[in-house]
Short mmCIF file of C-alpha atoms and ligand atoms in Angstrom, two decimals:
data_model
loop_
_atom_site.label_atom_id
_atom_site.label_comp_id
_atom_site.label_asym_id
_atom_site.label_seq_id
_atom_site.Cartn_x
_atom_site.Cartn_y
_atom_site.Cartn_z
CA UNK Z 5 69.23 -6.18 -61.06
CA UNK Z 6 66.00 -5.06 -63.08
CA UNK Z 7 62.58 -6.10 -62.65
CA UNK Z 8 62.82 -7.77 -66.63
CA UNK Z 9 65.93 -9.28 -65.68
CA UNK Z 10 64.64 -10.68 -62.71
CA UNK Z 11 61.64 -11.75 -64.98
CA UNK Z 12 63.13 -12.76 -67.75
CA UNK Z 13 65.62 -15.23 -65.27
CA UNK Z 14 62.34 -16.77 -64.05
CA UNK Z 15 61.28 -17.49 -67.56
CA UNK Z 16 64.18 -19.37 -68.17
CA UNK Z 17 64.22 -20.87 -65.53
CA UNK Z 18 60.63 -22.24 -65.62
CA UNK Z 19 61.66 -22.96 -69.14
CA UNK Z 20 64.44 -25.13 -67.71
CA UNK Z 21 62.66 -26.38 -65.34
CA UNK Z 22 59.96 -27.74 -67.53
CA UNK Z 23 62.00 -29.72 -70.18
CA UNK Z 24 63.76 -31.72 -67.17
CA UNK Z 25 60.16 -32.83 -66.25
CA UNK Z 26 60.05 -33.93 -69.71
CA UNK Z 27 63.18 -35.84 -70.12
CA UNK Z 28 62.69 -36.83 -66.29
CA UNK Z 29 59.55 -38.68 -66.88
CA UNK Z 30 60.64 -39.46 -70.53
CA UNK Z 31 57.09 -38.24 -71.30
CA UNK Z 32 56.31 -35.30 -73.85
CA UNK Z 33 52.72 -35.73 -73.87
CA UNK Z 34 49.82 -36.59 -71.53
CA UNK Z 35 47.96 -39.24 -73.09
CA UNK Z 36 48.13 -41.55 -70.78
CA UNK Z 37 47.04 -39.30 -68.25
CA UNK Z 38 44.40 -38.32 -70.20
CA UNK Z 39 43.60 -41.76 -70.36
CA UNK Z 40 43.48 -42.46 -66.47
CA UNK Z 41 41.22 -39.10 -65.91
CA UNK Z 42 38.91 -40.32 -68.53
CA UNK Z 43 38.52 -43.59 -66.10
CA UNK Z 44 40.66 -46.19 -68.91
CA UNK Z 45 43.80 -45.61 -68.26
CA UNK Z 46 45.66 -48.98 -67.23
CA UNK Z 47 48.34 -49.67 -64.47
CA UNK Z 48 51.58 -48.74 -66.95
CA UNK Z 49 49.73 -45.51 -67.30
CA UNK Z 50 49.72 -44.80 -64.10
CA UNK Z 51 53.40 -45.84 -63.33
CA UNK Z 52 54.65 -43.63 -66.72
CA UNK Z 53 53.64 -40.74 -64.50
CA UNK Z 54 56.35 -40.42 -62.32
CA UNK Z 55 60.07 -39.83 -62.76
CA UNK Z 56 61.43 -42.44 -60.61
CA UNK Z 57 64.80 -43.70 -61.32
CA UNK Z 58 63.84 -47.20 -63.70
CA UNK Z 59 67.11 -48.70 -62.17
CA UNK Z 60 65.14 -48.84 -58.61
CA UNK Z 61 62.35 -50.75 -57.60
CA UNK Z 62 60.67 -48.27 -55.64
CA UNK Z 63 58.73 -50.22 -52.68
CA UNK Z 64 58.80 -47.26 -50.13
CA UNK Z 65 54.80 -46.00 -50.59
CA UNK Z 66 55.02 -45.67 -46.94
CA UNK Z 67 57.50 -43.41 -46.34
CA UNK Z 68 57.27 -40.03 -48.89
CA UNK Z 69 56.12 -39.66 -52.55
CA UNK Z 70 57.71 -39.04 -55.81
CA UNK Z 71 55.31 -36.35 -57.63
CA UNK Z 72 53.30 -37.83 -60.38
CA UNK Z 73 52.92 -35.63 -63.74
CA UNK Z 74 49.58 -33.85 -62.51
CA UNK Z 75 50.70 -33.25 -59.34
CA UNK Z 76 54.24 -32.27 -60.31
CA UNK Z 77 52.37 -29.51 -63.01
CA UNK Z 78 50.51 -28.21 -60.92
CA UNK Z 79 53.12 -27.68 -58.29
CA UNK Z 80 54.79 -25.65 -61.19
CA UNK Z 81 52.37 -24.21 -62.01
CA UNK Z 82 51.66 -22.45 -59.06
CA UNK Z 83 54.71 -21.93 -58.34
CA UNK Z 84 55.58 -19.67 -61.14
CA UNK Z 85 52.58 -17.41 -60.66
CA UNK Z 86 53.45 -17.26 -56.81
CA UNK Z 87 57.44 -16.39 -57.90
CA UNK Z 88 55.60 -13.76 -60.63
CA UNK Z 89 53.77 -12.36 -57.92
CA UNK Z 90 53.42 -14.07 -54.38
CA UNK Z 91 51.17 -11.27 -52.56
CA UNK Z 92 48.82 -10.70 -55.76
CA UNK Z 93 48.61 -14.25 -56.41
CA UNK Z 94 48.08 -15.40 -53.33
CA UNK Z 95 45.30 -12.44 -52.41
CA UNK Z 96 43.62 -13.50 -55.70
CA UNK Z 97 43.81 -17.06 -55.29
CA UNK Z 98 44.32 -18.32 -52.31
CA UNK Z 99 40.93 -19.25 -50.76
CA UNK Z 100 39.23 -20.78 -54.01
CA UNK Z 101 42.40 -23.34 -53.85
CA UNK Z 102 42.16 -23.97 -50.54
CA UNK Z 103 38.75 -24.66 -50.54
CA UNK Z 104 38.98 -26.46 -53.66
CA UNK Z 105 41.61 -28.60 -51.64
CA UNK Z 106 39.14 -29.22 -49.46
CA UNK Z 107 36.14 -29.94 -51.67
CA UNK Z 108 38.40 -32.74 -53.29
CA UNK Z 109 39.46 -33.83 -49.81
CA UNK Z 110 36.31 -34.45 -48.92
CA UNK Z 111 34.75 -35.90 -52.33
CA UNK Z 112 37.46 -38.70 -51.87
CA UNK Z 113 35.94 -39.09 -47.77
CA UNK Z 114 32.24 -38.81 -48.52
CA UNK Z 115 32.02 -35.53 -46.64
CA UNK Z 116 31.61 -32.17 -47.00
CA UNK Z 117 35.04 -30.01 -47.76
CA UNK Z 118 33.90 -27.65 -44.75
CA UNK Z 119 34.55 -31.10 -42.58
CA UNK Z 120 38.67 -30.91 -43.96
CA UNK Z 121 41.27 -29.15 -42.38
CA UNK Z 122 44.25 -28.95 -44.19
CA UNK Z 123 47.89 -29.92 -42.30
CA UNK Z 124 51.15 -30.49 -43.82
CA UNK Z 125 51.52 -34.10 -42.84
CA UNK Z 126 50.24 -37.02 -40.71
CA UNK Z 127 52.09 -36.12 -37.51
CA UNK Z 128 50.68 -32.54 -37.53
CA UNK Z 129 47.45 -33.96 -37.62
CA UNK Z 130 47.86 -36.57 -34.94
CA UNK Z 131 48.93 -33.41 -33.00
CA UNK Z 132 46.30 -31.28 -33.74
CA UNK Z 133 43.93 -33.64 -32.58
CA UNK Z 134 45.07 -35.35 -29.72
CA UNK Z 135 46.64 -32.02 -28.05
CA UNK Z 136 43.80 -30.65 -29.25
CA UNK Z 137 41.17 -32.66 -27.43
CA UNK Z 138 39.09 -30.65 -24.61
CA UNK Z 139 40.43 -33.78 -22.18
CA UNK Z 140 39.49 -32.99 -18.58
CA UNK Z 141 41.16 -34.64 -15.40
CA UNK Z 142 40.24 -38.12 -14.78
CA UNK Z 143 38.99 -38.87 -18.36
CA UNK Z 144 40.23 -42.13 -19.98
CA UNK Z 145 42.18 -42.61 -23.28
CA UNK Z 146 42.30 -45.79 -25.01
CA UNK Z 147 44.95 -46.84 -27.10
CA UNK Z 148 47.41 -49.81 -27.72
CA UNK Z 149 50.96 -50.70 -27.38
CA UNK Z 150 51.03 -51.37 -31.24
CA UNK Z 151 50.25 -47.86 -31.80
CA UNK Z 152 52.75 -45.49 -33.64
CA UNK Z 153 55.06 -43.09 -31.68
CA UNK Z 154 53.89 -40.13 -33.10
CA UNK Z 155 50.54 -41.26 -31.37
CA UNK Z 156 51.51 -41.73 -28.15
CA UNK Z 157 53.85 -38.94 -28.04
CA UNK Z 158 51.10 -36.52 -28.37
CA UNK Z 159 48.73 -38.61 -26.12
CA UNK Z 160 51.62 -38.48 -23.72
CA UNK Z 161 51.51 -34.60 -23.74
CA UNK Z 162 48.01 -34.41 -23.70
CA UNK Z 163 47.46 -36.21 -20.49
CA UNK Z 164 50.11 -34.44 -18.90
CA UNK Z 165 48.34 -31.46 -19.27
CA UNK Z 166 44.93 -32.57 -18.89
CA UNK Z 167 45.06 -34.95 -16.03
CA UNK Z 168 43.56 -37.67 -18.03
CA UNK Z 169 45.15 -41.13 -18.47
CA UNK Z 170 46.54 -43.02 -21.34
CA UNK Z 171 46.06 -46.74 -21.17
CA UNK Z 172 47.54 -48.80 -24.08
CA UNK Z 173 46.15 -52.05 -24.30
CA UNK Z 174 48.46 -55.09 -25.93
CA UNK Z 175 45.49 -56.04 -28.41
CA UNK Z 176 46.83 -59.42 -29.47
CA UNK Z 177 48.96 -61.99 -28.28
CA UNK Z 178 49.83 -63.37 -31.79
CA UNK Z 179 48.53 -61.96 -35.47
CA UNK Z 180 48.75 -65.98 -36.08
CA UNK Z 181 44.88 -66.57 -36.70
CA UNK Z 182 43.24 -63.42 -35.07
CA UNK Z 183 39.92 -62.22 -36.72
CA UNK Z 184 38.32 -58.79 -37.10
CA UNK Z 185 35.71 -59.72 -34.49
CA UNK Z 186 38.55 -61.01 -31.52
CA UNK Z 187 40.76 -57.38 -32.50
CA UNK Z 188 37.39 -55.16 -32.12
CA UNK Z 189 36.22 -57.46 -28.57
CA UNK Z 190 39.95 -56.25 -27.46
CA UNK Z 191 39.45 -52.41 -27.68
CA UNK Z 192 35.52 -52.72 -26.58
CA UNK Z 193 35.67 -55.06 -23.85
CA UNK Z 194 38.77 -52.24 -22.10
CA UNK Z 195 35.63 -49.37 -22.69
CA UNK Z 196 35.05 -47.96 -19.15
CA UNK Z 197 32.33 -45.61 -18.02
CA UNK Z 198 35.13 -42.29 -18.26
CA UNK Z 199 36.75 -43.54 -21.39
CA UNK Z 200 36.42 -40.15 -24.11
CA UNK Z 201 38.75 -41.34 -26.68
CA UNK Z 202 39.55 -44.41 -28.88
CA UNK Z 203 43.18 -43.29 -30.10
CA UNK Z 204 43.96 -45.75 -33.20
CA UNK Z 205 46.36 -46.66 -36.17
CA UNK Z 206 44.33 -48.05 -38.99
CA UNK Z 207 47.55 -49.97 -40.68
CA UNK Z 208 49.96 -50.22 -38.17
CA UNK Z 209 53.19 -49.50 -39.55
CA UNK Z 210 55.04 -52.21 -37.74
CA UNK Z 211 53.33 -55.27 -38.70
CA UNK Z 212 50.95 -54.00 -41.44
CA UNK Z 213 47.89 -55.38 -39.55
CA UNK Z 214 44.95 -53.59 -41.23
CA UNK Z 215 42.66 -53.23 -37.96
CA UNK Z 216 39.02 -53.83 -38.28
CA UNK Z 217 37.98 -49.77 -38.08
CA UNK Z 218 34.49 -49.81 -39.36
CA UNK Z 219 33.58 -52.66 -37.00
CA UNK Z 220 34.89 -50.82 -34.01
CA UNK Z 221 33.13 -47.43 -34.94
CA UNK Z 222 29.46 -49.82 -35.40
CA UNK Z 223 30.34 -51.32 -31.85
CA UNK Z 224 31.41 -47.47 -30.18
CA UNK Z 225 28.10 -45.94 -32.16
CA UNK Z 226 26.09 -48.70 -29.94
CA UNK Z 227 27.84 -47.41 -26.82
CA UNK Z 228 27.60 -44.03 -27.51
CA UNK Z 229 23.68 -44.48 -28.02
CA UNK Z 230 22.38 -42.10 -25.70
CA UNK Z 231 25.45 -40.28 -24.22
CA UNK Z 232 25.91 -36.33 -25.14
CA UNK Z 233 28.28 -35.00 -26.78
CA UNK Z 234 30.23 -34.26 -23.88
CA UNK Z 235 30.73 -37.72 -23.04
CA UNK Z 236 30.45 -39.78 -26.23
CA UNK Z 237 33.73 -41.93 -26.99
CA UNK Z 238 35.50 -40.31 -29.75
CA UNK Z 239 37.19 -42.38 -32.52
CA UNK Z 240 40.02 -40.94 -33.60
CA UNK Z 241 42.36 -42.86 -36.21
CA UNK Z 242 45.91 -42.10 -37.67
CA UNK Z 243 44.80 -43.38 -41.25
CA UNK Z 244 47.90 -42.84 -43.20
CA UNK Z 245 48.58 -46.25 -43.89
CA UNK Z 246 44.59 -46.92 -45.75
CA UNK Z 247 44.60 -43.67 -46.48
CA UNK Z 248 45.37 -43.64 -50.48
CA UNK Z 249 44.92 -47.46 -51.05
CA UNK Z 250 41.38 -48.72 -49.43
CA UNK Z 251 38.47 -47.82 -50.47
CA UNK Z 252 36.90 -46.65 -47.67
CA UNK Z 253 34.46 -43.01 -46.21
CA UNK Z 254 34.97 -41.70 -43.17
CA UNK Z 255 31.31 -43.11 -42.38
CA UNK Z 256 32.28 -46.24 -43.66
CA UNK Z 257 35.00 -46.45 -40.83
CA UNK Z 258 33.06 -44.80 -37.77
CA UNK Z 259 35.49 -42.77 -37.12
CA UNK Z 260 35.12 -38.85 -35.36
CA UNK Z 261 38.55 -38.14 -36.85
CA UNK Z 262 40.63 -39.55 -39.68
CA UNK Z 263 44.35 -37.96 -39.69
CA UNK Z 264 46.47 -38.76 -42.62
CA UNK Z 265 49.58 -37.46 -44.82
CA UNK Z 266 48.81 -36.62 -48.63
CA UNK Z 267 52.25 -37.74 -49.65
CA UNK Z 268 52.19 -41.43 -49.36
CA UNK Z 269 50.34 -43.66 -50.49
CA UNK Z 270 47.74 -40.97 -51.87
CA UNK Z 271 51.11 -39.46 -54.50
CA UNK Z 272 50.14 -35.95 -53.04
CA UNK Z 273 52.27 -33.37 -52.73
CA UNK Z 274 55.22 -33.54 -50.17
CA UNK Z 275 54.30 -31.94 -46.74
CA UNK Z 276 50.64 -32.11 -47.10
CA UNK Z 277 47.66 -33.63 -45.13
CA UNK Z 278 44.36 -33.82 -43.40
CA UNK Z 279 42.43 -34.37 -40.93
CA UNK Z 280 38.76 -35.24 -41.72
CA UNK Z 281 36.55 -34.70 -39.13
CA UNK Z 282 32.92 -35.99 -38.38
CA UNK Z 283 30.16 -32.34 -38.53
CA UNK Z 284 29.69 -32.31 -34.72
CA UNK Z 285 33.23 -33.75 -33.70
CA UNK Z 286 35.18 -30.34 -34.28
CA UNK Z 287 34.19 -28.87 -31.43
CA UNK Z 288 35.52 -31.48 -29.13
CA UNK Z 289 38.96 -29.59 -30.06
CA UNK Z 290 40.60 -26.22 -29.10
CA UNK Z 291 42.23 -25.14 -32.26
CA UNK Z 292 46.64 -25.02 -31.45
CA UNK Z 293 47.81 -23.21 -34.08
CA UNK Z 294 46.05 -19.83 -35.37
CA UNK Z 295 44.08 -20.02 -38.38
CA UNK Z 296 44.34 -18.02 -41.63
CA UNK Z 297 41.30 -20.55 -43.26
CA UNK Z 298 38.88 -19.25 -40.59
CA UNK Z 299 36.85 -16.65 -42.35
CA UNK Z 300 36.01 -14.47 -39.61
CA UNK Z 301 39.29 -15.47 -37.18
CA UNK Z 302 40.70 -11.46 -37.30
CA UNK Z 303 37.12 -10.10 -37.13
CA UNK Z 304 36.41 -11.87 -33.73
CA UNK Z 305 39.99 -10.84 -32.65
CA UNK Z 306 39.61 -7.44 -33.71
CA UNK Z 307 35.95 -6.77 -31.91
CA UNK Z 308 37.30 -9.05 -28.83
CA UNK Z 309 34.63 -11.50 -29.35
CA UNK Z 310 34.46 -14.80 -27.14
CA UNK Z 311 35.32 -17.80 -28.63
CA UNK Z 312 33.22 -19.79 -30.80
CA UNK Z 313 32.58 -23.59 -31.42
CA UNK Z 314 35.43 -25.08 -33.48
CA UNK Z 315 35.52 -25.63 -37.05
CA UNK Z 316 37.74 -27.68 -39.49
CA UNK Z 317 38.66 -24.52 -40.46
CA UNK Z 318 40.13 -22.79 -37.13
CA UNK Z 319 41.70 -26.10 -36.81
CA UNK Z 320 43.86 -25.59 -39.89
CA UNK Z 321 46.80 -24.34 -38.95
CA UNK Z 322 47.53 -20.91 -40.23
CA UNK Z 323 50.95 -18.45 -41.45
CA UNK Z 324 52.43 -18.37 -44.90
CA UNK Z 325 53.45 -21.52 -46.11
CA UNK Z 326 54.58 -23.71 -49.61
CA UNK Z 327 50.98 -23.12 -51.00
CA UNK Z 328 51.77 -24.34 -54.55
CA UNK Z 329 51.99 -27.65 -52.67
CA UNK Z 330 48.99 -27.45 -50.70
CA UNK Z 331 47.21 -26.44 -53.64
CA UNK Z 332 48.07 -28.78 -55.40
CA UNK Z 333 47.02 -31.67 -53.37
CA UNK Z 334 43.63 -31.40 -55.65
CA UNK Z 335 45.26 -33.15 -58.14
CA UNK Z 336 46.09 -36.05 -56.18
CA UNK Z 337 42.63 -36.87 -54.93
CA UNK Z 338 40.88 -36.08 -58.53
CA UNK Z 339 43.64 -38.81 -60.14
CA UNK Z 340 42.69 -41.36 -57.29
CA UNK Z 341 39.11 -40.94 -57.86
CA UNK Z 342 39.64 -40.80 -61.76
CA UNK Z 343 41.12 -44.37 -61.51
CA UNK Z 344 38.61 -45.52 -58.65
CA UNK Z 345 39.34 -46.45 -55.28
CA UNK Z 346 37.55 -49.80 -55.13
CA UNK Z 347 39.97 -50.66 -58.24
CA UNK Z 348 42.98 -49.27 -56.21
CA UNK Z 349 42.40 -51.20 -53.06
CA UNK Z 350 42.10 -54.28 -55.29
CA UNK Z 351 45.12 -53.83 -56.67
CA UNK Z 352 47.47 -52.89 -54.07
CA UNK Z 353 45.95 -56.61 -52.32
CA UNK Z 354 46.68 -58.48 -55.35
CA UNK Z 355 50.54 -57.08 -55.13
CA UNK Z 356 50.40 -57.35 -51.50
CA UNK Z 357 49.38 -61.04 -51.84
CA UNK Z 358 51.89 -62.11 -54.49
CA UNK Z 359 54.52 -60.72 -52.35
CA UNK Z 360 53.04 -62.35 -49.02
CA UNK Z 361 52.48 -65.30 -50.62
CA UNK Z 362 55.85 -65.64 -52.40
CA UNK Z 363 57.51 -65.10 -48.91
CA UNK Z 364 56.00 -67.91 -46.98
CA UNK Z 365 57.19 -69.86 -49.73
CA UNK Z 366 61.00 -68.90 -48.60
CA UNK Z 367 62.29 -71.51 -45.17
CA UNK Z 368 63.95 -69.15 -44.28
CA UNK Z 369 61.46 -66.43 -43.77
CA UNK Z 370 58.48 -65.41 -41.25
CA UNK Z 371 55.93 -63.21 -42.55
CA UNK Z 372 54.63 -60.74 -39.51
CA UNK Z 373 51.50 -59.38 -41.77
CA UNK Z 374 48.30 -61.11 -41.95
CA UNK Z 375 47.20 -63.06 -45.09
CA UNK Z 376 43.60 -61.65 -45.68
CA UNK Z 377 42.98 -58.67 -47.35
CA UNK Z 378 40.74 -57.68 -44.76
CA UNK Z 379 43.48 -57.50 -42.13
CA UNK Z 380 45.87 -56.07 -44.49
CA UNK Z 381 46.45 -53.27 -46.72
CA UNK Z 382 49.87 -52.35 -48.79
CA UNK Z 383 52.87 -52.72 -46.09
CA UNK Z 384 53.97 -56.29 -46.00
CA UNK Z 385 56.50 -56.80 -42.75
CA UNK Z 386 58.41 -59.96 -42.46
CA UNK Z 387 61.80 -61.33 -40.88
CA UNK Z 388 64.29 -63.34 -42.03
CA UNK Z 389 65.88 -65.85 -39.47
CA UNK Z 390 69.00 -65.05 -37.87
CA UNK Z 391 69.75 -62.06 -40.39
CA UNK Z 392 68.98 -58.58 -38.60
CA UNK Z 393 66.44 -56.77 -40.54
CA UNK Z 394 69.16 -53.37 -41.62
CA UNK Z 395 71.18 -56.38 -42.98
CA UNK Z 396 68.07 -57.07 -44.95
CA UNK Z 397 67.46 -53.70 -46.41
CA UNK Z 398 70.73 -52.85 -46.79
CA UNK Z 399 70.80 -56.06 -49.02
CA UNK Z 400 67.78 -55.51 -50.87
CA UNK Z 401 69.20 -51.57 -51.31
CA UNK Z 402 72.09 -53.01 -53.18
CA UNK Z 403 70.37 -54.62 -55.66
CA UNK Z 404 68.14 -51.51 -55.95
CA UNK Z 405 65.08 -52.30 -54.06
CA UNK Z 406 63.81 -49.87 -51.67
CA UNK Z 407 62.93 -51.20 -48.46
CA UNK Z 408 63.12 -50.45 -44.63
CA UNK Z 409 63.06 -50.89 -41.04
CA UNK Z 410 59.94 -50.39 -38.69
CA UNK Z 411 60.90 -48.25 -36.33
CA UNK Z 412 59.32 -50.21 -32.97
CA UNK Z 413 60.81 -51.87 -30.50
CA UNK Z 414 60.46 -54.94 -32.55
CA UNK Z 415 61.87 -54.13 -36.18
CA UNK Z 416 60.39 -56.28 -39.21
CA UNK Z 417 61.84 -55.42 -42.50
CA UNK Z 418 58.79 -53.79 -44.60
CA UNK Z 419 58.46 -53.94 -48.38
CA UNK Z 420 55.31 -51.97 -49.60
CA UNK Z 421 54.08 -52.44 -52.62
CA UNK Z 422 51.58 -49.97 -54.24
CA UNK Z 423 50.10 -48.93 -57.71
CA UNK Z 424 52.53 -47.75 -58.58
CA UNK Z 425 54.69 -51.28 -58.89
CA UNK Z 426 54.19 -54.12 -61.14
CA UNK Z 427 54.25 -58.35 -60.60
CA UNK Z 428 57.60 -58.44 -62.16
CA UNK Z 429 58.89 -56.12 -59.60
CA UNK Z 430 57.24 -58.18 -57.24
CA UNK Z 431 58.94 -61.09 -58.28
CA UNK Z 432 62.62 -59.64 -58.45
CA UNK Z 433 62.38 -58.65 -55.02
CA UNK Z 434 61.46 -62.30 -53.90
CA UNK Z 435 64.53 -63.10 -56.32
CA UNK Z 436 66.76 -60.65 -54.00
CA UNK Z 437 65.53 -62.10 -50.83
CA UNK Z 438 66.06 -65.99 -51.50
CA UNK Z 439 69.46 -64.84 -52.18
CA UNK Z 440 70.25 -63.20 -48.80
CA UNK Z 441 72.27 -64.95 -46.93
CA UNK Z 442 72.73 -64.07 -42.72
CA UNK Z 443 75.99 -63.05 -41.76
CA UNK Z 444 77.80 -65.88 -39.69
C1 PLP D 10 51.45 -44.96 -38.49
C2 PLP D 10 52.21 -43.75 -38.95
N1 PLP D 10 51.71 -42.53 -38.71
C3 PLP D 10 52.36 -41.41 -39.09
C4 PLP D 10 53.54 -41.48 -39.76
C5 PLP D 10 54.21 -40.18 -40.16
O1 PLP D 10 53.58 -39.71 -41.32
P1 PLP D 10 53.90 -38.26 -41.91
O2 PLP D 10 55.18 -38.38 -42.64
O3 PLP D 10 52.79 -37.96 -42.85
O4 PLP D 10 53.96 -37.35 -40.76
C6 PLP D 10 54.11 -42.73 -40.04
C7 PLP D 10 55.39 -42.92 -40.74
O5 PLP D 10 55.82 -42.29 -41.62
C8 PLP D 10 53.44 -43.90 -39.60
O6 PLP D 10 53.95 -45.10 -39.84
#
């Protein structure tokens, strides 16, 4: 096979390639995207973007993206010049997208892009940082039992190794009535004097509780006032769940360390994240993976230099990887900062509530997520009485709603609405639950 052959196979194929984008999305123009960049684009706009299937309500934010148009272009874009060319390209390109990754990272998290490191999902960068933390023997971890597997897995490992403890508080007896103030008095009140690290989920994924993250980091700043930075309690927070649908800084929640996924509810590209890191936080951690991001990582190798103070960089985990994706996570924050995050969180609550408040209209039904929109973000969980929640979502999949099943040791079935869905859709799925009925 020739070179032009090759080439010429590539063409076509992009060519290919391109026009089922087209009929995918039904779109042969960007208007409406044009629209949304230029800050007055409205919700249908957004939605036209991607190329989900219209026969499917689509309520599974919380679980892994469909590309929208910008996204999906640049992915394509990238990729063809990497499939052109993937050493060139990537020795000519490679660090201004990374770092403009980065920039827009941090832009969308009120911090500098030198403060992002980039991972290829939420779990990744729940590992990074809690296998990465310097923990020594007899240090305490806090966390709770609500928290996400993926959590205490690596907190599991990392006291292993370290000698320190894990302690995982309940937090709540019952979501009925709790406030922000009572689920912040649960995680400071269990502070003691060797506690290093506040290990939290900012919407848990089980019962969609939205905890109260800026008013824990104000109460841990207070009892960090005057400790070094040895000793100070470290917030660290698996934010996938806000992350993409509040409208929130990492200074706005307190926290040292914000680890999310780029491909929920932010529409990034599939197997991309962060974690977001406070200036002097980074060099709490030992880097795990070798970096490629780290400017001077192979000079220091090379010259046999001692180790330095971590950076967001080192902490990005290096070797050759999808970078048309990474890349092209840019796209995702510039489209949520386009539309406007305060305008995003608002919306997602006023689907979230319709669907919330339809359901405690059912007799049949218990809704597990709080009301309030400041104990709640997109992921509504509820039950249905005597049906088991698969039944549920195996229901609701054969009428073509996308649902599913928390994986905890209590299941809820969770709808999630985002931006991306409309009132109407809202309302069908209510339709679709009224009409389940519990197997005998
Ligand atoms: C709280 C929480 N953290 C992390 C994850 C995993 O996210 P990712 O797919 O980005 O690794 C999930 C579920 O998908 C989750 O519910």
């Amino acid at each position: 096979m020739t070179i032009d052959r090759r080439q010429l196979l590539g063409a076509a194929a992009l060519a290919a390639g391109a026009a089922a984008l087209v009929s995918c999305t039904g779109k042969d123009d960007d208007a409406g995207l044009k629209r949304l960049m230029a800050g007055d684009g409205d919700w249908a706009d957004f939605r036209a973007l991607f190329a989900i299937d219209p026969e499917w309500i689509d309520m599974s934010a919380m679980l892994l993206t469909s590309h929208p148009q910008p996204v999906a272009n640049a992915i394509a874009k990238y990729r063809e010049a990497l499939d052109n060319n993937p050493a060139i390209y990537l020795r000519d390109n490679n660090d201004r997208l990374q770092e403009g990754a980065r920039s827009a990272a941090g832009a969308y998290l009120g911090i500098a892009g030198e403060n992002i490191a980039l991972t290829d999902s939420t779990t990744q960068s729940v590992a990074l940082v809690y296998r990465g933390l310097k923990l020594k023997a007899g240090q305490d971890v806090l966390t709770t039992t609500r928290d996400y597997y993926v959590s205490h897995e690596a907190l599991r490992v990392a006291a292993d190794r370290s000698g320190a403890t894990v302690r995982k508080i309940p937090l709540y007896e019952t979501l009925d009535g709790i406030t922000a103030e009572a689920l912040a008095d649960s995680v400071i009140r269990e502070l003691k004097p060797n506690t290093r690290v506040v290990a939290m989920t900012w919407v848990h994924s089980s019962t969609g509780l939205k905890m109260p993250i800026g008013l824990i980091g104000e109460r841990l700043a207070r009892h960090n006032a005057g400790r070094g930075p040895d000793d100070r309690v470290l917030l660290c927070v698996d934010g996938v769940h806000g992350f993409g649908n509040q409208d929130a800084t990492l200074d706005s929640l307190g926290a040292d360390f914000l680890m999310a996924g780029c491909h929920k509810w932010l529409f990034g590209p599939r197997g991309t994240g962060i974690i977001a890191g406070r200036a002097d936080a980074w060099p709490a951690l030992d880097p795990t993976i070798p970096s490629f991001l780290d400017s001077d990582g192979y000079g220091r190798w090379k010259r046999d230099d001692p180790p330095v103070p971590t950076t967001a960089a080192m902490v990005t985990p290096g070797g050759f990887k999808p970078f048309e994706h990474l890349w092209s996570s840019t796209e995702a924050f510039k489209l949520h900062q386009a539309i406007g995050k305060a305008k995003i969180a608002a919306r997602t609550a006023e689907l979230a509530t319709q669907l919330k408040e339809g359901l405690t209209g059912l007799a049949n039904v218990k809704l597990r997520t709080p009301m309030s929109a400041e104990l709640s973000a997109g992921i509504v969980s509820f039950d249905i009485e005597g049906g088991n929640p698969w039944d549920v979502v195996e229901h609701l999949q054969a009428n073509k709603i996308i649902a599913s099943v928390a994986p905890y040791r209590t299941p809820h079935v969770r709808l999630t609405p985002s931006i991306r869905n409309t009132p109407d859709e809202i309302d069908k799925a209510l339709e679709i639950i009224r009409g389940f009925r519990a197997a005998a």
